Coordinates of C-alpha atoms in Angstrom, one line a residue:
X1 CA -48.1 -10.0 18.3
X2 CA -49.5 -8.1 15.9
X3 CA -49.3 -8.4 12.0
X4 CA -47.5 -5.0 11.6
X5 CA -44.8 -6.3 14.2
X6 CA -44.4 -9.4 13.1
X7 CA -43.7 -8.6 9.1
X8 CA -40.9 -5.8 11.2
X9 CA -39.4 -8.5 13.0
X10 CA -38.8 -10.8 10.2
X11 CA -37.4 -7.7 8.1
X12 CA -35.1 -6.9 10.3
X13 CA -33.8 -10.6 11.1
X14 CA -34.0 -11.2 7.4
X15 CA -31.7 -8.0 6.5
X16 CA -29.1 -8.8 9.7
X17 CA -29.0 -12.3 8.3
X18 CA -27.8 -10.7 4.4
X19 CA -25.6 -8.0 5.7
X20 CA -23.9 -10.8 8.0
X21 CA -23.8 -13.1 5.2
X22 CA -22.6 -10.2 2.9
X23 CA -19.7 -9.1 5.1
X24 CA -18.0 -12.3 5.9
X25 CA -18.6 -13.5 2.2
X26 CA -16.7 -10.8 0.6
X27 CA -14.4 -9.8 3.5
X28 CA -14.1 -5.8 2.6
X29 CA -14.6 -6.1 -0.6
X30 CA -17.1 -3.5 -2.3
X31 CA -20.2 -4.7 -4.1
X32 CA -19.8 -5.2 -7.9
X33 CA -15.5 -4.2 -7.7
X34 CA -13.3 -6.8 -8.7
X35 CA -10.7 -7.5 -6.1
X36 CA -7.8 -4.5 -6.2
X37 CA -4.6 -5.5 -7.1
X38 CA -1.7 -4.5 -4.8
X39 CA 1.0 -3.3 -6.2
X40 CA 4.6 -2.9 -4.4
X41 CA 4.8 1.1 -4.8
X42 CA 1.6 1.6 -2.6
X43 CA 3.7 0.5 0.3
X44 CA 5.5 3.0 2.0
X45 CA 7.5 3.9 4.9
X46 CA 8.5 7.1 6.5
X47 CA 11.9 8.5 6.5
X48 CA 13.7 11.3 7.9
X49 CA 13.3 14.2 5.7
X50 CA 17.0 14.8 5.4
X51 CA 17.2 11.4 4.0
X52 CA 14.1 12.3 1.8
X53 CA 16.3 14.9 0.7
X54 CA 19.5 12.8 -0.3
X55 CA 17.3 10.0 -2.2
X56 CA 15.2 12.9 -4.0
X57 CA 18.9 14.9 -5.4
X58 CA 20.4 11.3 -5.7
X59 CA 17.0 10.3 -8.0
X60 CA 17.1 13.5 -10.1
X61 CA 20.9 13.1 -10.9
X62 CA 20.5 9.6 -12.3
X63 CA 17.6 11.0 -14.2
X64 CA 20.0 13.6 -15.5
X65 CA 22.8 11.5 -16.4
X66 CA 20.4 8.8 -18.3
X67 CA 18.6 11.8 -19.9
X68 CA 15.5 10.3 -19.9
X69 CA 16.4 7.3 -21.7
X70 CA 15.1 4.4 -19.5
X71 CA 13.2 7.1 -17.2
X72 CA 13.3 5.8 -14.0
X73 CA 10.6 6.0 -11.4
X74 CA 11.2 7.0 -7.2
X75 CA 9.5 4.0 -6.1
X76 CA 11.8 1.5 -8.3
X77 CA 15.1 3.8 -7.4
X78 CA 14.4 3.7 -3.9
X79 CA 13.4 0.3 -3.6
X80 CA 16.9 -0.7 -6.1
X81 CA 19.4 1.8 -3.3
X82 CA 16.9 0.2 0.1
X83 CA 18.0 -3.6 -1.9
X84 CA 21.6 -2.6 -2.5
X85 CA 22.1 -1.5 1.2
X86 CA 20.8 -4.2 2.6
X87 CA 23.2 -6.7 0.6
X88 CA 26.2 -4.4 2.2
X89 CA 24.6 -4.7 5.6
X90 CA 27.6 -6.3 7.0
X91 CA 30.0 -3.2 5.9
X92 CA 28.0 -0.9 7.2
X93 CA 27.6 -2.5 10.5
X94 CA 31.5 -2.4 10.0
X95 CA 31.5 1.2 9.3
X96 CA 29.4 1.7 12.7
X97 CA 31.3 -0.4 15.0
X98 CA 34.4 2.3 14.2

């Protein structure tokens, strides 16, 4: 083998070794980023858009009634009426079963 070869073959197992090290060490993170935070509003879910509709009217009344004064955001209002439906689960399955 010549020298020219050689010095390629140990540059290329050399970089396959660091990005191989690199990847599993830092698992998706990118290079010089501290690790995002995840915050609960970046999750979503998809919905009819009729029921889009109805949370979206629903959300701008309550912001018209409290006039601004604690302004609340769609992520926290939707989250608050998904939470309150789910703790009447039972009446609504009762509501259904009529």
């Amino acid at each position: 083998m010549s020298d020219d070869s050689q010095a390629k073959q140990q540059r290329k197992s050399l970089l396959s070794q660091r990005f191989d090290e690199r990847k599993t060490a830092n698992a998706g993170q990118k290079r010089g980023r501290p690790k995002a935070k995840v915050y609960r509003k970046n999750v979503s879910f998809f919905l009819q858009s009729a029921v889009v509709d109805e949370l979206d009217q629903a959300y701008h009344q309550l912001n018209v009634r409290l006039q601004g004064k604690p302004k609340v955001d769609k992520a926290t209002f939707r989250e608050a009426v998904l939470c309150k439906g789910l703790a009447s689960l039972a009446e609504i399955q009762a509501e259904l079963r009529r």
